[in-house]
Amino acid sequence: MDEIGDFLSAYSTLIALVGVNALLALSVWVTLYAGQLTLGNAAFMAIGAYVSALLGRHLGTPFPIALVIGAIAAGATAAPLGLTVFRLRGVYLAIATLAFGEVVRVILLATPITGKGQGLNGIPPTTEVWHVYVSLAVVAYVLWRVQGSTVGRAWAAIREDETAAASQGIPVRRYKLAAFVAGALVAAWAGGLSAHLTFSIEPNDFAFTRAVQILVFAVVGGIPNPLGPIFGAALLTALPELLRPLKDYRDILQGLILLLVIIYLPRGLVTLAQLRRTRRLQEIGAADVA
Amino acid sequence: MLLEAAGVTKRFGGVVAVNAVDLAISQRQAVGLIGPNGAGKTTLINLISGQLRADAGAIRLAGADVTGAPPHALTARGIARTFQGVRLFKGLSTIENVLVGRHVRMRADALRRLWPLGIPDRADRDRVRALLERVGLTGRAEALAGELSYGDQRRLEIARALASEPRLLLLDEPAAGMNPAETGRLRDLIRALIDEDIAILLIEHDVRLVMGTCERIAVLNFGRKIAEGGPAEIQSSVAVREAYLGSEDVA
């Protein structure tokens, strides 16, 4: 009996982790959809995690309110940061946002209230699996609807051609900033949830590796729509567990999957579904001709 | 006067690409802008549409000073343009391209879309489809813009520009790469637009298209306006002939 209980609890942690990672992948999807490569979402996740955990610990703030304040803190950081870094493009933008992540990490390492290098321990495990999945459902739905709106189209236009987008009347900087702040809010929310899932957090949980991991979830899943990042996060989070017997080769297999996806499905795993649709359309077309 | 550019100047390093050019366009008027390659025609359009900021001079639109205004603000005020090399959103469908072009005339609908029923932008989609029909792209509405033929891409770019309901349309070599039949339809379209109160500034190397649509023609050479007048005047101008063919004593 004990063994089954252990298994289930381990399983539920994994399920929750899949959801948190899917939220993180969606947080970077917003900026990627607008064609902007930003790597600051691990830092926004850290802000959400630390702010919500500290509020709960020192002020007894109720969990949902602590999450909201954590997200607002990240959004309030993202807005002025975005005003500055969106003067940059491409790889320079990525480096600048990465540098911001390092700054946040170093501040966390140096500040007494955040527990310096040891981080925060004994965070109450308030997060339930359903909290994670309700959040994920809401975020995914909102992003899916926004994608088809004037805002989503403006983001796509900026991704395709910034100059042409501006000449269609789109205030490019403002829309990039909106995407960046939206991503920060989602990342911070995920950070708050994950902090109350894992009991303890430390600065290195939110370092370079995490920033890249979030990006990889989204890229492997695919950017064409919000389903991609969810799919990518689910696969890459569950895979190591499923491959537990091959533990020694886990990282190699994960790297291999990333490589194969980038080479053969540069627009991500969701394009698999689209490929099938295209083929079906071609068959219909062929039937019409015949 | 719809558009008044006065003494507009743009320098790139040591090169004066546009040098103290005056240009005025009134409503319902098509003005042609011609000149040899590198004369500064596209730079002038980039200045008028806000892609570039003038180093000197002033630009007024319907009486309001718009010097230095950003491109998105100018689009909202009624200036639309096409690009010399065609700059479509290649990964978006034909209809989405035109919907983006309608951005400044659409109500932001991100929040209304959270309610799952109904299509808040139906009226805009109808208008956009009408524009596609007008330029002859109805059958290609769902195709990706990048998959269209070159002539179709040019027409799509004009439809996208028209979607913002401009008062002034800047066309940068719209007939490049079109066959004579397509150019003929383009000429009919330009004439129809003028009848609908849209002013046009047309850069074009196809002299017959310019002569057949524009009541006034300005000629640029080395960034300066060297002549301006009606088609007949320009055709007989010595200065224009020298700009294109070189002056007698050089030859």
Coordinates of C-alpha atoms in Angstrom, one line a residue:
Chain A
M1 CA 0.0 0.0 0.0
D2 CA 2.7 2.3 1.0
E3 CA 4.4 1.8 -2.3
I4 CA 1.3 2.7 -4.3
G5 CA 0.9 5.8 -2.2
D6 CA 4.5 6.8 -2.9
F7 CA 4.0 6.2 -6.5
L8 CA 0.9 8.3 -6.7
S9 CA 2.4 11.2 -4.9
A10 CA 5.4 11.1 -7.1
Y11 CA 3.1 10.9 -10.1
S12 CA 1.1 13.9 -8.9
T13 CA 4.2 16.0 -8.5
L14 CA 5.1 15.1 -12.1
I15 CA 1.7 16.1 -13.3
A16 CA 1.9 19.4 -11.5
L17 CA 5.4 20.0 -12.9
V18 CA 4.1 19.4 -16.4
G19 CA 1.5 22.0 -15.9
V20 CA 4.0 24.5 -14.4
N21 CA 6.4 24.0 -17.3
A22 CA 3.6 24.4 -19.8
L23 CA 2.8 27.7 -18.2
L24 CA 6.4 28.7 -18.5
A25 CA 6.6 27.6 -22.1
L26 CA 3.5 29.7 -22.8
S27 CA 5.1 32.7 -21.1
V28 CA 7.9 32.7 -23.7
W29 CA 5.6 31.8 -26.5
V30 CA 4.0 35.3 -26.4
T31 CA 7.2 37.1 -27.2
L32 CA 8.3 34.4 -29.7
Y33 CA 5.0 34.8 -31.5
A34 CA 5.8 38.4 -31.9
G35 CA 9.2 37.4 -33.3
Q36 CA 11.2 38.5 -30.2
L37 CA 13.8 36.2 -28.7
T38 CA 13.8 37.0 -24.9
L39 CA 15.4 34.9 -22.2
G40 CA 14.2 36.8 -19.1
N41 CA 11.4 34.6 -18.2
A42 CA 13.4 32.5 -15.7
A43 CA 14.0 35.8 -13.8
F44 CA 10.3 36.7 -13.9
M45 CA 9.6 33.3 -12.6
A46 CA 12.0 33.9 -9.8
I47 CA 10.3 37.2 -8.9
G48 CA 7.0 35.5 -8.8
A49 CA 8.4 32.7 -6.7
Y50 CA 10.2 34.8 -4.2
V51 CA 7.7 37.6 -3.8
S52 CA 4.8 35.2 -3.2
A53 CA 6.8 33.0 -0.8
L54 CA 8.1 36.0 1.2
L55 CA 4.6 37.5 1.4
G56 CA 3.2 34.3 2.7
R57 CA 6.0 33.9 5.2
H58 CA 6.3 37.4 6.6
L59 CA 2.9 38.9 6.2
G60 CA 0.7 35.9 6.1
T61 CA -0.7 37.0 2.8
P62 CA -3.3 34.5 1.5
F63 CA -1.9 32.3 -1.3
P64 CA -3.9 33.6 -4.3
I65 CA -3.3 37.2 -3.3
A66 CA 0.4 36.5 -2.9
L67 CA 0.4 35.0 -6.4
V68 CA -1.2 38.1 -7.9
I69 CA 1.2 40.4 -6.2
G70 CA 4.1 38.3 -7.4
A71 CA 2.8 38.5 -10.9
I72 CA 2.3 42.3 -10.6
A73 CA 5.9 42.7 -9.3
A74 CA 7.2 40.9 -12.4
G75 CA 5.0 42.9 -14.7
A76 CA 6.2 46.1 -13.1
T77 CA 9.8 45.0 -13.6
A78 CA 9.1 44.0 -17.2
A79 CA 7.6 47.3 -18.3
P80 CA 10.6 49.6 -17.7
L81 CA 13.0 46.8 -18.7
G82 CA 11.1 46.3 -22.0
L83 CA 11.3 50.0 -22.7
T84 CA 15.0 49.7 -22.6
V85 CA 15.8 46.3 -24.2
F86 CA 13.4 46.6 -27.1
R87 CA 15.8 49.1 -28.7
L88 CA 17.7 45.9 -29.4
R89 CA 16.8 43.0 -31.8
G90 CA 17.6 39.4 -32.4
V91 CA 20.6 38.0 -30.5
Y92 CA 21.3 41.3 -28.8
L93 CA 17.9 41.3 -27.3
A94 CA 18.4 37.7 -26.1
I95 CA 21.7 38.7 -24.5
A96 CA 20.3 41.7 -22.8
T97 CA 17.4 39.8 -21.3
L98 CA 19.8 37.1 -20.2
A99 CA 21.9 39.7 -18.5
F100 CA 18.8 40.9 -16.7
G101 CA 18.3 37.3 -15.5
E102 CA 21.8 37.2 -14.1
V103 CA 21.3 40.5 -12.3
V104 CA 18.1 39.1 -10.6
R105 CA 20.0 35.9 -9.7
V106 CA 22.9 37.9 -8.2
I107 CA 20.5 40.1 -6.2
L108 CA 18.8 37.0 -4.8
L109 CA 22.2 35.6 -3.9
A110 CA 23.2 38.8 -2.0
T111 CA 20.1 39.8 -0.2
P112 CA 19.5 38.6 3.3
I113 CA 15.7 38.5 3.1
T114 CA 15.8 36.1 0.1
G115 CA 18.0 33.7 2.1
K116 CA 21.1 34.4 -0.1
G117 CA 22.6 31.3 -1.6
Q118 CA 20.5 29.0 0.6
G119 CA 17.3 30.3 -0.7
L120 CA 14.0 29.9 1.1
N121 CA 13.1 26.6 2.8
G122 CA 9.9 25.3 4.3
I123 CA 7.5 27.1 1.9
P124 CA 4.1 25.7 2.6
P125 CA 3.0 23.2 -0.1
T126 CA -0.2 25.2 -0.9
T127 CA -0.3 24.5 -4.6
E128 CA -2.7 21.8 -5.7
V129 CA -2.6 20.1 -9.0
W130 CA -5.9 21.7 -10.0
H131 CA -4.5 25.2 -9.3
V132 CA -1.9 24.5 -11.9
Y133 CA -4.3 23.2 -14.5
V134 CA -7.0 25.8 -14.0
S135 CA -4.2 28.4 -14.5
L136 CA -3.0 26.6 -17.6
A137 CA -6.5 26.4 -19.0
V138 CA -7.2 30.0 -18.5
V139 CA -3.8 31.2 -19.9
A140 CA -4.0 28.9 -22.9
Y141 CA -7.6 30.0 -23.7
V142 CA -6.8 33.7 -23.4
L143 CA -3.7 33.4 -25.6
W144 CA -5.6 31.3 -28.1
R145 CA -8.3 34.0 -28.3
V146 CA -5.8 36.9 -28.4
Q147 CA -4.0 35.2 -31.2
G148 CA -7.0 35.7 -33.5
S149 CA -7.5 39.3 -32.4
T150 CA -6.1 42.6 -33.7
V151 CA -3.4 42.2 -31.1
G152 CA -2.4 38.7 -32.2
R153 CA -2.3 39.8 -35.8
A154 CA -0.2 42.8 -34.9
W155 CA 2.3 40.5 -33.2
A156 CA 2.4 38.2 -36.2
A157 CA 2.9 41.2 -38.5
I158 CA 5.8 42.4 -36.3
R159 CA 7.4 39.0 -36.5
E160 CA 7.1 38.8 -40.3
D161 CA 8.3 42.4 -41.1
E162 CA 8.7 45.1 -38.6
T163 CA 9.0 48.0 -41.1
A164 CA 5.9 46.8 -43.0
A165 CA 4.0 46.4 -39.7
A166 CA 4.8 50.0 -38.6
S167 CA 3.5 51.2 -42.0
Q168 CA 0.2 49.4 -41.4
G169 CA -0.3 51.7 -38.4
I170 CA 1.0 49.3 -35.7
P171 CA 3.0 51.0 -32.9
V172 CA 5.7 48.3 -32.9
R173 CA 7.5 49.1 -29.7
R174 CA 4.2 49.2 -27.7
Y175 CA 3.1 45.8 -29.0
K176 CA 6.5 44.3 -28.2
L177 CA 6.3 45.7 -24.8
A178 CA 2.8 44.3 -24.3
A179 CA 4.0 40.8 -25.3
F180 CA 7.0 41.1 -22.9
V181 CA 4.9 42.2 -19.9
A182 CA 2.2 39.5 -20.7
G183 CA 5.0 36.9 -20.7
A184 CA 6.4 38.2 -17.5
L185 CA 3.0 37.9 -15.8
V186 CA 2.5 34.3 -16.8
A187 CA 6.1 33.4 -15.9
A188 CA 5.7 34.9 -12.4
W189 CA 2.4 33.2 -11.9
A190 CA 4.1 29.9 -12.8
G191 CA 6.9 30.8 -10.4
G192 CA 4.6 31.4 -7.5
L193 CA 2.8 28.1 -8.2
S194 CA 6.1 26.2 -8.4
A195 CA 7.5 27.7 -5.2
H196 CA 4.5 26.4 -3.3
L197 CA 4.9 23.0 -4.9
T198 CA 8.5 22.3 -4.1
F199 CA 8.9 23.5 -0.5
S200 CA 12.2 25.3 -1.2
I201 CA 13.6 27.7 -3.8
E202 CA 17.1 28.9 -4.4
P203 CA 18.6 31.4 -6.8
N204 CA 20.2 28.8 -9.0
D205 CA 16.8 27.3 -9.8
F206 CA 16.3 30.4 -12.0
A207 CA 19.6 30.6 -13.7
F208 CA 20.7 30.3 -17.3
T209 CA 19.8 26.6 -17.6
R210 CA 16.2 27.4 -16.6
A211 CA 16.0 30.2 -19.1
V212 CA 17.1 27.9 -21.9
Q213 CA 14.9 25.1 -20.8
I214 CA 11.8 27.3 -21.0
L215 CA 12.8 28.3 -24.5
V216 CA 13.4 24.7 -25.6
F217 CA 10.0 23.7 -24.4
A218 CA 8.4 26.3 -26.6
V219 CA 10.7 25.7 -29.6
V220 CA 10.3 21.9 -29.6
G221 CA 6.6 22.2 -29.3
G222 CA 6.3 24.9 -31.9
I223 CA 5.3 28.5 -32.1
P224 CA 2.4 28.5 -34.7
N225 CA -0.2 28.3 -31.8
P226 CA -0.3 28.1 -28.0
L227 CA -0.8 24.3 -28.1
G228 CA 2.8 23.8 -29.3
P229 CA 4.5 25.0 -26.1
I230 CA 2.1 23.0 -23.9
F231 CA 2.9 19.9 -25.9
G232 CA 6.6 20.6 -25.9
A233 CA 6.7 21.2 -22.1
A234 CA 4.6 18.1 -21.5
L235 CA 6.8 15.9 -23.6
L236 CA 10.1 17.1 -22.3
T237 CA 9.0 17.1 -18.7
A238 CA 7.5 13.6 -18.8
L239 CA 10.2 12.1 -20.9
P240 CA 12.9 11.9 -18.3
E241 CA 10.5 10.2 -16.0
L242 CA 9.4 7.7 -18.7
L243 CA 13.0 7.1 -19.5
R244 CA 14.0 6.5 -15.9
P245 CA 15.3 3.0 -16.8
L246 CA 17.7 4.6 -19.2
K247 CA 18.7 7.1 -16.6
D248 CA 22.3 7.3 -17.7
Y249 CA 21.4 8.3 -21.3
R250 CA 18.6 10.7 -20.4
D251 CA 20.3 13.9 -21.2
I252 CA 21.7 12.4 -24.4
L253 CA 18.2 11.4 -25.5
Q254 CA 16.8 14.7 -24.6
G255 CA 19.5 16.5 -26.6
L256 CA 18.9 14.1 -29.5
I257 CA 15.1 14.9 -29.6
L258 CA 15.9 18.6 -29.6
L259 CA 18.3 18.2 -32.5
L260 CA 15.9 16.1 -34.5
V261 CA 13.0 18.5 -34.0
I262 CA 15.1 21.5 -35.0
I263 CA 16.4 19.8 -38.1
Y264 CA 13.3 18.1 -39.3
L265 CA 10.5 20.1 -37.8
P266 CA 11.9 23.6 -37.5
R267 CA 8.5 25.0 -36.7
G268 CA 8.0 22.5 -33.9
L269 CA 6.1 19.4 -33.1
V270 CA 2.7 21.0 -33.7
T271 CA 3.6 21.1 -37.4
L272 CA 3.2 17.4 -37.5
A273 CA -0.6 17.9 -37.2
Q274 CA -0.4 20.6 -39.9
L275 CA 1.6 18.4 -42.2
R276 CA -1.2 15.8 -42.1
R277 CA -3.7 18.5 -42.9
T278 CA -1.7 19.7 -45.9
R279 CA -1.4 16.2 -47.2
R280 CA -5.1 15.7 -46.9
L281 CA -5.7 18.9 -48.8
Q282 CA -3.4 17.8 -51.5
E283 CA -5.3 14.5 -51.7
I284 CA -8.5 16.4 -52.1
G285 CA -7.0 18.6 -54.7
A286 CA -5.7 15.5 -56.6
A287 CA -9.1 14.0 -56.4
D288 CA -10.7 17.1 -57.9
V289 CA -8.3 17.0 -60.8
A290 CA -8.9 13.3 -61.4
Chain B
M1 CA -3.6 71.1 -50.0
L2 CA -3.6 67.5 -48.7
L3 CA 0.2 67.1 -48.6
E4 CA 2.8 69.8 -48.5
A5 CA 6.5 69.1 -48.3
A6 CA 8.6 72.2 -48.0
G7 CA 12.4 72.1 -48.3
V8 CA 12.6 68.5 -47.2
T9 CA 16.2 67.3 -47.0
K10 CA 17.8 64.0 -46.0
R11 CA 21.5 63.2 -45.8
F12 CA 23.1 59.8 -45.5
G13 CA 26.7 60.5 -44.4
G14 CA 28.1 62.8 -47.0
V15 CA 25.4 62.1 -49.6
V16 CA 22.4 64.4 -49.8
A17 CA 19.8 61.9 -50.9
V18 CA 16.9 64.4 -50.9
N19 CA 17.9 68.1 -51.2
A20 CA 15.4 70.8 -50.3
V21 CA 12.5 69.3 -52.2
D22 CA 9.1 71.0 -52.3
L23 CA 6.2 68.9 -53.2
A24 CA 2.4 69.5 -53.0
I25 CA -0.4 67.1 -53.6
S26 CA -4.0 68.1 -53.5
Q27 CA -7.0 65.9 -53.0
R28 CA -8.1 63.8 -56.0
Q29 CA -4.7 64.4 -57.5
A30 CA -2.2 61.9 -58.8
V31 CA 1.4 63.1 -58.9
G32 CA 4.1 61.1 -60.6
L33 CA 7.6 61.0 -59.3
I34 CA 10.2 60.1 -61.8
G35 CA 13.9 60.3 -62.1
P36 CA 17.0 58.1 -62.8
N37 CA 18.0 55.3 -60.4
G38 CA 19.4 56.8 -57.1
A39 CA 17.7 60.1 -57.7
G40 CA 16.1 60.0 -54.2
K41 CA 12.5 59.0 -55.1
T42 CA 12.2 56.2 -52.6
T43 CA 13.9 58.3 -49.9
L44 CA 11.3 61.0 -50.4
I45 CA 8.5 58.5 -50.0
N46 CA 10.2 57.1 -46.9
L47 CA 10.3 60.7 -45.5
I48 CA 6.6 61.3 -46.3
S49 CA 5.5 58.0 -44.8
G50 CA 7.7 58.5 -41.7
Q51 CA 10.1 55.6 -42.2
L52 CA 12.8 58.2 -42.3
R53 CA 13.1 61.5 -40.4
A54 CA 14.0 64.6 -42.5
D55 CA 17.1 66.5 -41.5
A56 CA 15.5 69.7 -42.6
G57 CA 12.2 70.9 -43.9
A58 CA 8.6 70.4 -43.0
I59 CA 5.8 68.1 -44.0
R60 CA 2.2 69.0 -43.5
L61 CA -0.8 66.7 -44.0
A62 CA -4.2 68.4 -44.4
G63 CA -2.8 71.5 -42.8
A64 CA -1.3 69.8 -39.7
D65 CA 2.4 69.6 -39.2
V66 CA 3.4 65.9 -39.2
T67 CA 7.2 66.4 -39.5
G68 CA 8.9 63.7 -37.6
A69 CA 5.8 61.7 -36.9
P70 CA 6.3 57.9 -36.7
P71 CA 4.9 55.8 -39.5
H72 CA 2.1 54.2 -37.5
A73 CA 0.8 57.6 -36.6
L74 CA 0.9 58.8 -40.2
T75 CA -1.0 55.7 -41.3
A76 CA -3.7 56.5 -38.7
R77 CA -3.8 60.0 -40.2
G78 CA -4.4 58.7 -43.7
I79 CA -1.1 57.9 -45.4
A80 CA -0.6 54.4 -46.8
R81 CA 2.1 53.0 -49.0
T82 CA 3.5 50.1 -50.9
F83 CA 7.2 49.2 -51.0
Q84 CA 9.5 49.0 -53.9
G85 CA 10.6 45.4 -53.2
V86 CA 7.1 44.3 -51.9
R87 CA 7.1 43.8 -48.1
L88 CA 4.2 41.5 -47.4
F89 CA 3.8 39.4 -44.2
K90 CA 4.8 36.3 -46.2
G91 CA 3.9 33.8 -43.4
L92 CA 0.4 35.1 -43.1
S93 CA -2.5 34.4 -45.4
T94 CA -3.6 36.9 -48.1
I95 CA -6.7 37.9 -46.1
E96 CA -4.7 38.3 -42.9
N97 CA -2.3 40.6 -44.7
V98 CA -5.2 42.9 -45.6
L99 CA -6.7 42.6 -42.1
V100 CA -3.4 43.8 -40.7
G101 CA -3.6 46.7 -43.2
R102 CA -6.9 47.6 -41.6
H103 CA -5.4 47.7 -38.1
V104 CA -5.9 51.5 -37.6
R105 CA -9.6 51.3 -38.6
M106 CA -10.5 48.3 -36.5
R107 CA -11.7 48.3 -32.9
A108 CA -9.3 46.4 -30.7
D109 CA -11.1 43.2 -30.1
A110 CA -8.7 41.1 -27.9
L111 CA -11.0 41.5 -24.8
R112 CA -14.3 41.0 -26.7
R113 CA -12.8 37.8 -28.1
L114 CA -12.6 36.3 -24.7
W115 CA -16.3 35.7 -25.0
P116 CA -16.3 32.6 -27.1
L117 CA -19.3 33.3 -29.3
G118 CA -19.7 35.6 -32.2
I119 CA -17.2 37.1 -34.6
P120 CA -16.5 40.7 -33.5
D121 CA -14.6 41.6 -36.7
R122 CA -17.2 40.4 -39.2
A123 CA -17.8 43.8 -40.8
D124 CA -14.0 44.3 -41.2
R125 CA -13.6 40.9 -42.8
D126 CA -16.4 41.7 -45.3
R127 CA -14.6 45.0 -46.2
V128 CA -11.4 43.1 -46.6
R129 CA -12.9 40.5 -48.9
A130 CA -14.4 43.3 -51.0
L131 CA -10.9 44.8 -51.4
L132 CA -9.5 41.4 -52.4
E133 CA -12.2 41.1 -55.0
R134 CA -11.3 44.6 -56.2
V135 CA -7.7 43.6 -56.9
G136 CA -8.6 40.2 -58.2
L137 CA -7.4 38.0 -55.4
T138 CA -10.7 36.5 -54.1
G139 CA -9.7 33.0 -55.0
R140 CA -6.4 33.3 -53.1
A141 CA -7.7 34.6 -49.8
E142 CA -6.5 31.7 -47.8
A143 CA -3.2 31.2 -49.6
L144 CA 0.0 32.3 -47.8
A145 CA 1.2 35.7 -49.1
G146 CA 4.7 34.2 -49.8
E147 CA 3.2 31.6 -52.2
L148 CA 1.5 34.2 -54.4
S149 CA 3.0 35.1 -57.8
Y150 CA 4.9 38.3 -58.0
G151 CA 2.1 40.2 -59.7
D152 CA -0.4 38.9 -57.2
Q153 CA 1.9 40.0 -54.4
R154 CA 2.0 43.5 -55.8
R155 CA -1.8 43.6 -56.0
L156 CA -2.1 42.3 -52.5
E157 CA 0.2 45.0 -51.2
I158 CA -2.1 47.6 -52.8
A159 CA -5.1 46.0 -51.2
R160 CA -3.4 46.0 -47.8
A161 CA -2.6 49.7 -48.2
L162 CA -6.2 50.5 -49.2
A163 CA -7.5 48.7 -46.1
S164 CA -6.4 51.6 -43.9
E165 CA -8.7 53.9 -45.9
P166 CA -5.9 56.3 -46.9
R167 CA -6.3 59.8 -48.1
L168 CA -2.9 59.7 -49.7
L169 CA -1.5 56.5 -51.2
L170 CA 2.2 56.3 -52.0
L171 CA 3.0 53.7 -54.6
D172 CA 6.6 52.8 -55.1
E173 CA 7.0 51.1 -58.5
P174 CA 3.8 49.2 -58.4
A175 CA 4.0 48.0 -62.0
A176 CA 7.5 46.5 -61.7
G177 CA 7.3 42.9 -62.8
M178 CA 3.8 43.2 -64.2
N179 CA 3.0 42.2 -67.8
P180 CA 1.2 44.8 -70.0
A181 CA -2.3 43.4 -69.3
E182 CA -1.7 43.6 -65.5
T183 CA -0.3 47.1 -65.9
G184 CA -3.4 48.1 -67.8
R185 CA -5.6 46.9 -64.9
L186 CA -3.3 48.7 -62.5
R187 CA -3.9 51.9 -64.5
D188 CA -7.6 51.4 -64.3
L189 CA -7.4 50.8 -60.6
I190 CA -5.3 54.0 -60.0
R191 CA -7.8 56.0 -62.0
A192 CA -10.7 54.6 -60.0
L193 CA -9.0 55.4 -56.7
I194 CA -8.5 59.0 -57.7
D195 CA -12.2 59.2 -58.5
E196 CA -12.8 58.0 -54.9
D197 CA -10.9 61.0 -53.5
I198 CA -7.7 59.2 -52.8
A199 CA -4.6 61.2 -53.7
I200 CA -1.7 59.3 -55.2
L201 CA 2.0 59.8 -55.4
L202 CA 3.3 57.3 -57.9
I203 CA 7.0 56.3 -58.5
E204 CA 7.2 54.4 -61.7
H205 CA 9.6 53.6 -64.4
D206 CA 6.8 52.7 -66.8
V207 CA 6.5 56.2 -68.4
R208 CA 3.2 55.3 -70.1
L209 CA 1.6 54.4 -66.8
V210 CA 2.8 57.7 -65.3
M211 CA 1.6 59.7 -68.3
G212 CA -1.7 57.9 -68.3
T213 CA -2.6 58.4 -64.7
C214 CA -0.8 61.5 -63.3
E215 CA -1.9 65.0 -64.1
R216 CA 1.3 66.4 -62.6
I217 CA 4.8 64.9 -62.7
A218 CA 7.8 65.9 -60.5
V219 CA 11.3 64.9 -61.7
L220 CA 14.1 64.2 -59.2
N221 CA 17.8 64.0 -60.1
F222 CA 20.6 63.7 -57.5
G223 CA 18.1 64.5 -54.8
R224 CA 16.9 67.8 -56.3
K225 CA 13.6 68.4 -58.0
I226 CA 14.7 69.5 -61.5
A227 CA 11.3 69.8 -63.1
E228 CA 7.6 69.7 -62.3
G229 CA 4.6 70.1 -64.6
G230 CA 2.0 68.3 -66.8
P231 CA 2.9 65.3 -68.8
A232 CA 3.5 67.2 -72.0
E233 CA 5.6 69.8 -70.3
I234 CA 7.8 67.1 -68.8
Q235 CA 8.2 65.2 -72.0
S236 CA 9.5 68.2 -73.8
S237 CA 11.7 69.4 -70.9
V238 CA 15.4 69.7 -71.8
A239 CA 16.5 69.3 -68.1
V240 CA 14.6 66.0 -67.9
R241 CA 16.1 64.7 -71.0
E242 CA 19.6 65.5 -69.8
A243 CA 18.9 63.9 -66.5
Y244 CA 18.1 60.6 -68.2
L245 CA 20.4 60.7 -71.2
G246 CA 23.2 63.0 -70.0
S247 CA 23.9 66.4 -71.4
E248 CA 25.2 67.1 -74.9
D249 CA 28.7 68.2 -73.9
V250 CA 29.3 65.1 -71.9
A251 CA 28.2 62.9 -74.8

